[in-house]
PDB file of C-alpha atoms in Angstrom:
ATOM      1  CA  MET X   1     -10.234   2.038  -4.199  1.00  0.00           C
ATOM      2  CA  LYS X   2      -8.968   0.313  -0.498  1.00  0.00           C
ATOM      3  CA  THR X   3      -5.267  -1.344  -0.533  1.00  0.00           C
ATOM      4  CA  THR X   4      -5.977  -4.962   1.072  1.00  0.00           C
ATOM      5  CA  SER X   5      -3.570  -7.332   2.988  1.00  0.00           C
ATOM      6  CA  ILE X   6      -2.745 -10.122   1.953  1.00  0.00           C
ATOM      7  CA  HIS X   7      -0.432 -13.390   2.644  1.00  0.00           C
ATOM      8  CA  PHE X   8       1.328 -15.405   0.063  1.00  0.00           C
ATOM      9  CA  ILE X   9       2.395 -18.933   0.945  1.00  0.00           C
ATOM     10  CA  SER X  10       4.998 -21.108  -0.185  1.00  0.00           C
ATOM     11  CA  LEU X  11       5.116 -24.585   1.116  1.00  0.00           C
ATOM     12  CA  HIS X  12       8.566 -26.013   1.081  1.00  0.00           C
ATOM     13  CA  HIS X  13       8.628 -29.700   1.666  1.00  0.00           C
ATOM     14  CA  ASN X  14      11.750 -31.505   3.435  1.00  0.00           C
ATOM     15  CA  PRO X  15      11.834 -35.220   2.600  1.00  0.00           C
ATOM     16  CA  VAL X  16      14.663 -35.754   4.982  1.00  0.00           C
ATOM     17  CA  HIS X  17      12.355 -35.209   8.052  1.00  0.00           C
ATOM     18  CA  ASN X  18       9.663 -35.479   5.833  1.00  0.00           C
ATOM     19  CA  ASN X  19       7.627 -32.575   7.009  1.00  0.00           C
ATOM     20  CA  THR X  20       6.830 -28.761   5.164  1.00  0.00           C
ATOM     21  CA  HIS X  21       7.357 -25.386   6.434  1.00  0.00           C
ATOM     22  CA  LYS X  22       5.602 -22.275   5.441  1.00  0.00           C
ATOM     23  CA  GLU X  23       7.618 -19.083   4.002  1.00  0.00           C
ATOM     24  CA  TYR X  24       5.266 -15.985   4.087  1.00  0.00           C
ATOM     25  CA  LYS X  25       5.446 -13.259   2.308  1.00  0.00           C
ATOM     26  CA  ILE X  26       2.625 -10.215   3.459  1.00  0.00           C
ATOM     27  CA  PHE X  27       1.644  -8.188   0.932  1.00  0.00           C
ATOM     28  CA  GLY X  28      -0.566  -5.172   0.313  1.00  0.00           C
ATOM     29  CA  ALA X  29      -2.042  -3.966  -3.275  1.00  0.00           C
ATOM     30  CA  GLN X  30      -4.779  -2.390  -4.650  1.00  0.00           C
ATOM     31  CA  HIS X  31      -7.915  -4.645  -4.475  1.00  0.00           C
ATOM     32  CA  VAL X  32     -10.710  -4.421  -7.456  1.00  0.00           C
ATOM     33  CA  ILE X  33     -13.890  -6.731  -7.263  1.00  0.00           C
ATOM     34  CA  ILE X  34     -14.729  -7.171 -11.277  1.00  0.00           C
ATOM     35  CA  GLN X  35     -18.929  -8.490 -11.849  1.00  0.00           C
ATOM     36  CA  LYS X  36     -18.452  -8.236 -15.493  1.00  0.00           C
ATOM     37  CA  THR X  37     -17.260 -11.246 -17.923  1.00  0.00           C
ATOM     38  CA  ASN X  38     -14.950  -9.203 -20.189  1.00  0.00           C
ATOM     39  CA  VAL X  39     -12.405  -6.565 -18.463  1.00  0.00           C
ATOM     40  CA  SER X  40     -10.537  -4.056 -20.543  1.00  0.00           C
ATOM     41  CA  LEU X  41      -7.853  -2.914 -18.314  1.00  0.00           C
ATOM     42  CA  SER X  42      -6.637   0.425 -19.439  1.00  0.00           C
ATOM     43  CA  ASP X  43     -10.657   1.368 -18.267  1.00  0.00           C
ATOM     44  CA  ILE X  44      -9.628   0.482 -14.526  1.00  0.00           C
ATOM     45  CA  ALA X  45      -8.814   3.339 -12.247  1.00  0.00           C
ATOM     46  CA  PHE X  46      -5.924   2.516 -10.528  1.00  0.00           C
ATOM     47  CA  ASP X  47      -2.365   3.658  -9.036  1.00  0.00           C
ATOM     48  CA  LYS X  48       0.333   2.013 -11.738  1.00  0.00           C
ATOM     49  CA  THR X  49       3.246   2.376  -9.962  1.00  0.00           C
ATOM     50  CA  HIS X  50       0.856   0.112  -6.674  1.00  0.00           C
ATOM     51  CA  PRO X  51       0.105  -3.734  -7.253  1.00  0.00           C
ATOM     52  CA  VAL X  52      -3.227  -4.484  -7.477  1.00  0.00           C
ATOM     53  CA  PHE X  53      -5.156  -7.509  -6.977  1.00  0.00           C
ATOM     54  CA  LEU X  54      -8.290  -8.578  -9.358  1.00  0.00           C
ATOM     55  CA  GLU X  55     -11.271 -10.581  -7.160  1.00  0.00           C
ATOM     56  CA  ILE X  56     -13.998 -11.969  -9.828  1.00  0.00           C
ATOM     57  CA  GLN X  57     -17.518 -12.218  -8.841  1.00  0.00           C
ATOM     58  CA  HIS X  58     -19.451 -13.529 -11.395  1.00  0.00           C
ATOM     59  CA  ASP X  59     -20.340 -16.934 -11.556  1.00  0.00           C
ATOM     60  CA  GLN X  60     -19.555 -17.518 -15.152  1.00  0.00           C
ATOM     61  CA  LEU X  61     -16.308 -19.997 -16.312  1.00  0.00           C
ATOM     62  CA  THR X  62     -14.119 -17.645 -17.868  1.00  0.00           C
ATOM     63  CA  THR X  63     -13.047 -14.460 -17.863  1.00  0.00           C
ATOM     64  CA  LEU X  64     -11.760 -12.072 -20.740  1.00  0.00           C
ATOM     65  CA  LEU X  65      -9.273  -9.416 -20.026  1.00  0.00           C
ATOM     66  CA  ASP X  66      -7.750  -6.700 -22.271  1.00  0.00           C
ATOM     67  CA  TRP X  67      -4.597  -5.964 -21.929  1.00  0.00           C
ATOM     68  CA  THR X  68      -3.820  -4.206 -24.694  1.00  0.00           C
ATOM     69  CA  ASN X  69      -1.813  -1.074 -24.721  1.00  0.00           C
ATOM     70  CA  CYS X  70      -0.776  -2.294 -20.848  1.00  0.00           C
ATOM     71  CA  LYS X  71       2.473  -3.059 -20.618  1.00  0.00           C
ATOM     72  CA  PRO X  72       4.564  -4.309 -18.757  1.00  0.00           C
ATOM     73  CA  TYR X  73       3.097  -6.134 -16.748  1.00  0.00           C
ATOM     74  CA  GLU X  74       3.477  -9.745 -14.532  1.00  0.00           C
ATOM     75  CA  ILE X  75       0.076 -11.722 -13.907  1.00  0.00           C
ATOM     76  CA  TRP X  76      -0.546 -14.247 -11.538  1.00  0.00           C
ATOM     77  CA  TYR X  77      -3.451 -16.151 -11.239  1.00  0.00           C
ATOM     78  CA  PHE X  78      -5.306 -18.000  -8.715  1.00  0.00           C
ATOM     79  CA  ASN X  79      -8.352 -20.156  -8.179  1.00  0.00           C
ATOM     80  CA  GLU X  80     -11.765 -20.161  -6.525  1.00  0.00           C
ATOM     81  CA  LYS X  81      -9.630 -22.102  -3.314  1.00  0.00           C
ATOM     82  CA  LEU X  82      -7.368 -18.971  -3.406  1.00  0.00           C
ATOM     83  CA  GLU X  83      -4.981 -21.152  -4.597  1.00  0.00           C
ATOM     84  CA  PHE X  84      -1.600 -20.408  -7.266  1.00  0.00           C
ATOM     85  CA  THR X  85      -2.100 -21.592 -10.589  1.00  0.00           C
ATOM     86  CA  GLY X  86       0.340 -19.860 -13.022  1.00  0.00           C
ATOM     87  CA  LYS X  87       1.609 -16.790 -14.248  1.00  0.00           C
ATOM     88  CA  ALA X  88       1.819 -14.616 -18.033  1.00  0.00           C
ATOM     89  CA  PHE X  89       3.385 -11.648 -18.556  1.00  0.00           C
ATOM     90  CA  SER X  90       1.896  -8.546 -21.166  1.00  0.00           C
ATOM     91  CA  ILE X  91       5.073  -6.592 -22.798  1.00  0.00           C
ATOM     92  CA  GLY X  92       3.298  -5.667 -26.054  1.00  0.00           C
ATOM     93  CA  GLU X  93       5.955  -6.379 -28.084  1.00  0.00           C
ATOM     94  CA  ALA X  94       3.652  -7.675 -30.837  1.00  0.00           C
ATOM     95  CA  SER X  95       0.541  -5.584 -32.735  1.00  0.00           C
ATOM     96  CA  GLY X  96      -2.708  -5.476 -32.160  1.00  0.00           C
ATOM     97  CA  SER X  97      -4.858  -5.800 -29.420  1.00  0.00           C
ATOM     98  CA  PHE X  98      -3.905  -8.324 -26.519  1.00  0.00           C
ATOM     99  CA  ILE X  99      -6.870 -10.416 -24.499  1.00  0.00           C
ATOM    100  CA  ILE X 100      -6.441 -13.114 -22.117  1.00  0.00           C
ATOM    101  CA  GLN X 101      -9.594 -15.392 -21.352  1.00  0.00           C
ATOM    102  CA  THR X 102      -8.825 -17.307 -17.409  1.00  0.00           C
ATOM    103  CA  GLN X 103     -10.805 -19.352 -15.429  1.00  0.00           C
ATOM    104  CA  ALA X 104      -8.810 -17.623 -12.071  1.00  0.00           C
ATOM    105  CA  LYS X 105     -10.941 -16.353  -9.463  1.00  0.00           C
ATOM    106  CA  TYR X 106      -8.330 -14.069  -8.409  1.00  0.00           C
ATOM    107  CA  ILE X 107      -5.347 -11.888 -10.013  1.00  0.00           C
ATOM    108  CA  LEU X 108      -2.313 -10.166  -9.227  1.00  0.00           C
ATOM    109  CA  LEU X 109      -0.773  -7.868 -11.109  1.00  0.00           C
ATOM    110  CA  TRP X 110       1.595  -4.838 -11.367  1.00  0.00           C
ATOM    111  CA  ASN X 111       3.604  -2.921 -13.960  1.00  0.00           C
ATOM    112  CA  SER X 112       7.145  -4.384 -13.443  1.00  0.00           C
ATOM    113  CA  GLU X 113       8.809  -1.112 -15.124  1.00  0.00           C
ATOM    114  CA  LEU X 114       7.253   1.024 -12.780  1.00  0.00           C
ATOM    115  CA  ASN X 115       7.459  -1.060  -9.081  1.00  0.00           C
ATOM    116  CA  THR X 116      10.321  -3.061  -9.481  1.00  0.00           C
ATOM    117  CA  LYS X 117       9.844  -3.373  -5.550  1.00  0.00           C
ATOM    118  CA  THR X 118       7.692  -5.625  -6.129  1.00  0.00           C
ATOM    119  CA  SER X 119       8.781  -7.823  -8.685  1.00  0.00           C
ATOM    120  CA  GLU X 120      11.630  -7.664  -6.311  1.00  0.00           C
ATOM    121  CA  TYR X 121      10.087  -8.409  -3.013  1.00  0.00           C
ATOM    122  CA  LEU X 122       8.041 -11.463  -5.119  1.00  0.00           C
ATOM    123  CA  ALA X 123      11.408 -12.723  -6.914  1.00  0.00           C
ATOM    124  CA  ASN X 124      11.643 -16.357  -7.234  1.00  0.00           C
ATOM    125  CA  PHE X 125       9.285 -16.864  -4.862  1.00  0.00           C
ATOM    126  CA  ARG X 126       6.976 -20.155  -5.674  1.00  0.00           C
ATOM    127  CA  CYS X 127       3.714 -19.382  -4.367  1.00  0.00           C
ATOM    128  CA  SER X 128       1.200 -22.219  -3.424  1.00  0.00           C
ATOM    129  CA  TYR X 129      -2.102 -20.246  -2.153  1.00  0.00           C
ATOM    130  CA  PHE X 130      -2.922 -16.976  -0.347  1.00  0.00           C
ATOM    131  CA  GLU X 131      -4.788 -15.979   2.690  1.00  0.00           C
ATOM    132  CA  TRP X 132      -6.840 -13.357   3.759  1.00  0.00           C
ATOM    133  CA  GLN X 133      -5.012 -11.247   6.193  1.00  0.00           C
ATOM    134  CA  GLU X 134      -8.714 -10.568   7.576  1.00  0.00           C
ATOM    135  CA  THR X 135      -8.635 -14.859   8.192  1.00  0.00           C
ATOM    136  CA  ALA X 136      -5.021 -15.919   8.264  1.00  0.00           C
ATOM    137  CA  GLU X 137      -3.475 -18.474  10.319  1.00  0.00           C
ATOM    138  CA  HIS X 138      -1.261 -15.968  11.630  1.00  0.00           C
ATOM    139  CA  GLN X 139      -1.322 -12.308  12.307  1.00  0.00           C
ATOM    140  CA  PHE X 140       1.347 -10.906  11.671  1.00  0.00           C
ATOM    141  CA  THR X 141       1.390  -7.008  10.954  1.00  0.00           C
ATOM    142  CA  SER X 142      -1.900  -5.224   8.023  1.00  0.00           C
ATOM    143  CA  GLN X 143      -1.739  -2.679   5.755  1.00  0.00           C
ATOM    144  CA  ASN X 144      -4.908  -0.933   4.510  1.00  0.00           C
ATOM    145  CA  PHE X 145      -4.237   2.522   3.241  1.00  0.00           C
ATOM    146  CA  SER X 146      -7.382   3.808   1.625  1.00  0.00           C
ATOM    147  CA  THR X 147      -5.985   6.481  -1.694  1.00  0.00           C
ATOM    148  CA  HIS X 148      -4.750   9.402  -0.155  1.00  0.00           C
ATOM    149  CA  TYR X 149      -2.836   7.313   3.275  1.00  0.00           C
ATOM    150  CA  GLY X 150       0.879   5.785   3.393  1.00  0.00           C
ATOM    151  CA  ARG X 151       3.006   8.203   1.109  1.00  0.00           C
ATOM    152  CA  PHE X 152       4.974  10.643   1.704  1.00  0.00           C
ATOM    153  CA  PRO X 153       4.547  13.527   2.972  1.00  0.00           C
ATOM    154  CA  TYR X 154       2.861  12.630   5.953  1.00  0.00           C
ATOM    155  CA  VAL X 155       1.820  13.997  10.222  1.00  0.00           C
ATOM    156  CA  ILE X 156       1.763  11.132  12.648  1.00  0.00           C
ATOM    157  CA  ILE X 157      -0.101  12.147  16.197  1.00  0.00           C
ATOM    158  CA  LYS X 158       0.611   9.768  19.297  1.00  0.00           C
ATOM    159  CA  GLN X 159      -2.174   9.266  21.003  1.00  0.00           C
ATOM    160  CA  GLU X 160      -1.678  10.406  24.744  1.00  0.00           C
ATOM    161  CA  ASN X 161      -1.083   7.174  27.082  1.00  0.00           C
ATOM    162  CA  SER X 162      -2.366   4.893  24.075  1.00  0.00           C
ATOM    163  CA  PRO X 163      -0.661   2.465  21.455  1.00  0.00           C
ATOM    164  CA  CYS X 164      -2.289   4.049  18.190  1.00  0.00           C
ATOM    165  CA  PHE X 165      -1.009   6.712  16.916  1.00  0.00           C
ATOM    166  CA  THR X 166      -3.096   9.205  13.965  1.00  0.00           C
ATOM    167  CA  GLN X 167      -1.922   9.523  10.020  1.00  0.00           C
ATOM    168  CA  ILE X 168      -3.118  12.890   8.798  1.00  0.00           C
ATOM    169  CA  PRO X 169      -1.220  13.292   4.771  1.00  0.00           C
ATOM    170  CA  VAL X 170      -0.555  16.679   3.839  1.00  0.00           C
ATOM    171  CA  HIS X 171      -0.903  16.860   0.306  1.00  0.00           C
ATOM    172  CA  ILE X 172       1.389  20.190  -1.847  1.00  0.00           C
ATOM    173  CA  ASN X 173      -0.605  22.454  -4.390  1.00  0.00           C
ATOM    174  CA  PRO X 174      -4.142  19.971  -4.214  1.00  0.00           C
ATOM    175  CA  VAL X 175      -6.733  19.533  -6.698  1.00  0.00           C
ATOM    176  CA  SER X 176      -8.912  19.674  -4.577  1.00  0.00           C
ATOM    177  CA  ASN X 177     -10.147  21.601  -1.211  1.00  0.00           C
ATOM    178  CA  ALA X 178     -11.890  17.541  -0.215  1.00  0.00           C
ATOM    179  CA  LEU X 179      -8.844  15.859   1.016  1.00  0.00           C
ATOM    180  CA  PRO X 180      -8.382  14.219   3.627  1.00  0.00           C
ATOM    181  CA  GLY X 181      -5.215  15.812   6.021  1.00  0.00           C
ATOM    182  CA  ILE X 182      -3.118  19.189   5.768  1.00  0.00           C
ATOM    183  CA  SER X 183      -3.194  21.336   2.293  1.00  0.00           C
ATOM    184  CA  ILE X 184       0.218  23.341   1.783  1.00  0.00           C
ATOM    185  CA  VAL X 185      -0.317  25.595  -1.698  1.00  0.00           C
ATOM    186  CA  ILE X 186       2.867  26.757  -2.332  1.00  0.00           C
ATOM    187  CA  ASN X 187       3.710  29.271  -5.651  1.00  0.00           C
ATOM    188  CA  ALA X 188       3.939  27.320  -8.892  1.00  0.00           C
ATOM    189  CA  GLU X 189       5.477  29.905 -10.162  1.00  0.00           C
ATOM    190  CA  VAL X 190       8.928  30.562  -7.947  1.00  0.00           C
ATOM    191  CA  GLU X 191      11.181  28.197  -8.914  1.00  0.00           C
ATOM    192  CA  MET X 192      12.669  26.179  -5.306  1.00  0.00           C
ATOM    193  CA  SER X 193      14.582  23.132  -4.545  1.00  0.00           C
ATOM    194  CA  ALA X 194      13.220  20.426  -2.354  1.00  0.00           C
ATOM    195  CA  GLU X 195      14.826  21.665   0.323  1.00  0.00           C
ATOM    196  CA  GLU X 196      12.859  24.579   0.678  1.00  0.00           C
ATOM    197  CA  ILE X 197      10.072  22.546  -0.212  1.00  0.00           C
ATOM    198  CA  GLU X 198      10.663  21.005   2.736  1.00  0.00           C
ATOM    199  CA  GLN X 199      11.178  23.968   4.684  1.00  0.00           C
ATOM    200  CA  ILE X 200       8.385  25.140   4.100  1.00  0.00           C
ATOM    201  CA  ILE X 201       6.244  22.100   4.996  1.00  0.00           C
ATOM    202  CA  VAL X 202       7.972  21.829   8.361  1.00  0.00           C
ATOM    203  CA  GLU X 203       7.306  25.490   9.271  1.00  0.00           C
ATOM    204  CA  HIS X 204       3.291  24.857   8.216  1.00  0.00           C
ATOM    205  CA  VAL X 205       3.658  21.493  10.578  1.00  0.00           C
ATOM    206  CA  ALA X 206       4.812  23.309  13.353  1.00  0.00           C
ATOM    207  CA  LEU X 207       2.002  25.574  12.963  1.00  0.00           C
ATOM    208  CA  VAL X 208      -0.026  21.954  13.501  1.00  0.00           C
ATOM    209  CA  GLN X 209       1.711  21.132  16.364  1.00  0.00           C
ATOM    210  CA  GLN X 210       0.749  24.436  18.110  1.00  0.00           C
ATOM    211  CA  LYS X 211      -3.091  23.806  17.478  1.00  0.00           C
ATOM    212  CA  GLU X 212      -2.960  20.508  18.231  1.00  0.00           C
ATOM    213  CA  SER X 213      -2.192  21.016  22.040  1.00  0.00           C
ATOM    214  CA  GLU X 214      -3.489  24.203  22.017  1.00  0.00           C
ATOM    215  CA  LYS X 215      -6.600  22.012  21.299  1.00  0.00           C
ATOM    216  CA  GLN X 216      -6.393  18.694  23.407  1.00  0.00           C
ATOM    217  CA  ASN X 217      -4.997  21.591  26.511  1.00  0.00           C
ATOM    218  CA  ARG X 218      -1.551  18.871  26.325  1.00  0.00           C
ATOM    219  CA  LYS X 219       1.511  18.890  25.044  1.00  0.00           C
ATOM    220  CA  VAL X 220       1.472  17.132  21.585  1.00  0.00           C
ATOM    221  CA  LYS X 221       3.647  14.738  19.836  1.00  0.00           C
ATOM    222  CA  VAL X 222       3.843  15.427  16.468  1.00  0.00           C
ATOM    223  CA  ALA X 223       6.101  13.895  13.424  1.00  0.00           C
ATOM    224  CA  LEU X 224       6.380  15.245   9.963  1.00  0.00           C
ATOM    225  CA  VAL X 225       7.491  11.989   7.608  1.00  0.00           C
ATOM    226  CA  ILE X 226       9.356  13.248   4.687  1.00  0.00           C
ATOM    227  CA  ASN X 227      10.633   9.771   3.809  1.00  0.00           C
ATOM    228  CA  ALA X 228      11.392   5.964   4.773  1.00  0.00           C
ATOM    229  CA  ASN X 229      14.837   7.473   6.808  1.00  0.00           C
ATOM    230  CA  LYS X 230      13.901  11.393   7.440  1.00  0.00           C
ATOM    231  CA  ALA X 231      11.387  12.600  10.280  1.00  0.00           C
ATOM    232  CA  TYR X 232      10.572  16.029  11.766  1.00  0.00           C
ATOM    233  CA  TYR X 233       9.765  15.872  15.680  1.00  0.00           C
ATOM    234  CA  PHE X 234       7.911  18.545  17.214  1.00  0.00           C
ATOM    235  CA  GLU X 235       7.451  20.372  20.691  1.00  0.00           C
ATOM    236  CA  GLN X 236       5.943  22.835  22.379  1.00  0.00           C
ATOM    237  CA  ASP X 237       8.474  25.929  21.702  1.00  0.00           C
ATOM    238  CA  LYS X 238      11.667  24.049  20.775  1.00  0.00           C
ATOM    239  CA  GLU X 239      12.823  23.740  17.299  1.00  0.00           C
ATOM    240  CA  PRO X 240      12.620  20.634  15.666  1.00  0.00           C
ATOM    241  CA  THR X 241      14.457  17.744  15.465  1.00  0.00           C
ATOM    242  CA  LEU X 242      15.148  15.239  13.451  1.00  0.00           C
ATOM    243  CA  ASN X 243      15.299  11.566  13.937  1.00  0.00           C
ATOM    244  CA  SER X 244      14.257   7.930  12.667  1.00  0.00           C
ATOM    245  CA  ILE X 245      10.591   7.574  11.389  1.00  0.00           C
ATOM    246  CA  PRO X 246       7.589   6.552  13.979  1.00  0.00           C
ATOM    247  CA  SER X 247       6.549   2.759  13.503  1.00  0.00           C
ATOM    248  CA  GLY X 248       4.583  -0.286  14.937  1.00  0.00           C
ATOM    249  CA  GLY X 249       0.783   0.096  17.134  1.00  0.00           C
ATOM    250  CA  VAL X 250      -2.272   0.954  15.784  1.00  0.00           C
ATOM    251  CA  LEU X 251      -2.066   3.355  12.688  1.00  0.00           C
ATOM    252  CA  LEU X 252      -5.435   5.184  12.752  1.00  0.00           C
ATOM    253  CA  ASP X 253      -7.155   7.545   9.930  1.00  0.00           C
ATOM    254  CA  VAL X 254      -8.388  10.826  10.098  1.00  0.00           C
ATOM    255  CA  GLU X 255     -11.951   9.314  11.189  1.00  0.00           C
ATOM    256  CA  GLY X 256     -10.176   7.388  13.825  1.00  0.00           C
ATOM    257  CA  LYS X 257     -10.534   3.967  11.733  1.00  0.00           C
ATOM    258  CA  ILE X 258      -7.686   1.729  11.905  1.00  0.00           C
ATOM    259  CA  ILE X 259      -5.313   1.336   8.138  1.00  0.00           C
ATOM    260  CA  ALA X 260      -1.977  -0.206  10.352  1.00  0.00           C
ATOM    261  CA  LYS X 261      -1.199  -2.966  13.051  1.00  0.00           C
ATOM    262  CA  ASN X 262       2.554  -3.357  13.855  1.00  0.00           C
ATOM    263  CA  THR X 263       4.460  -2.596  10.470  1.00  0.00           C
ATOM    264  CA  GLU X 264       5.856   0.769   8.913  1.00  0.00           C
ATOM    265  CA  HIS X 265       3.597   3.557   8.683  1.00  0.00           C
ATOM    266  CA  TYR X 266       4.096   3.852   4.961  1.00  0.00           C
ATOM    267  CA  ASN X 267       2.958   1.257   1.952  1.00  0.00           C
ATOM    268  CA  GLN X 268       5.781  -0.405   1.604  1.00  0.00           C
ATOM    269  CA  LEU X 269       5.459  -1.655  -1.770  1.00  0.00           C
TER     270      LEU X 269
END
């Protein structure tokens, strides 16, 4: 499932000057294409801590959305012209099934309990319509994080003589060996503090920096990003140093595909 970048736009009319200005909210959401007329939200595999954007692609007039046991959610509806048509809430206080019939062609939804950041970001925003990032009138920033990317912790490698960075996901005790990035196995039977686990990751990434430098025959710049406010920077034969996290430029995944431009290197919602 990919992350889609969207511009939500609010139109504000100024009666004194008789003009209208636009307020933008730049937004990233998990993009799910719906081709059935009857959909159970509980059957869709998505990360409930992030917003979801449904794109209805069947040719029938209405869609039945089964919200049974899906709560609490805020739901925004858009028509085929990308115009905002209204919102609803699934709070799940009543017994039995909860089914909504809608003519919407695009639907934004998020769990207001698990994803308070989205609620705060869109609070009091009077949306008029949306634009896809790729066709938006103004190209601001973009995030297109696929699964495993844009989540802490991760490693950033600066490309030589280029505005590009490569993001390498870090997986702790992964359930699969096929995940992209770096996998670190920590003995789950030994109780460790967050600081001790962090130190293990630091030592592992130091070896990664050394191997990358040898592989590329240059002093590769590597950063281990722990959270939005903390990153370790590694240089050859030196102890890692703490500083603010890298951002901006063109961010690539391990396969060289662009996953963000001119923005933070993590999913902000």
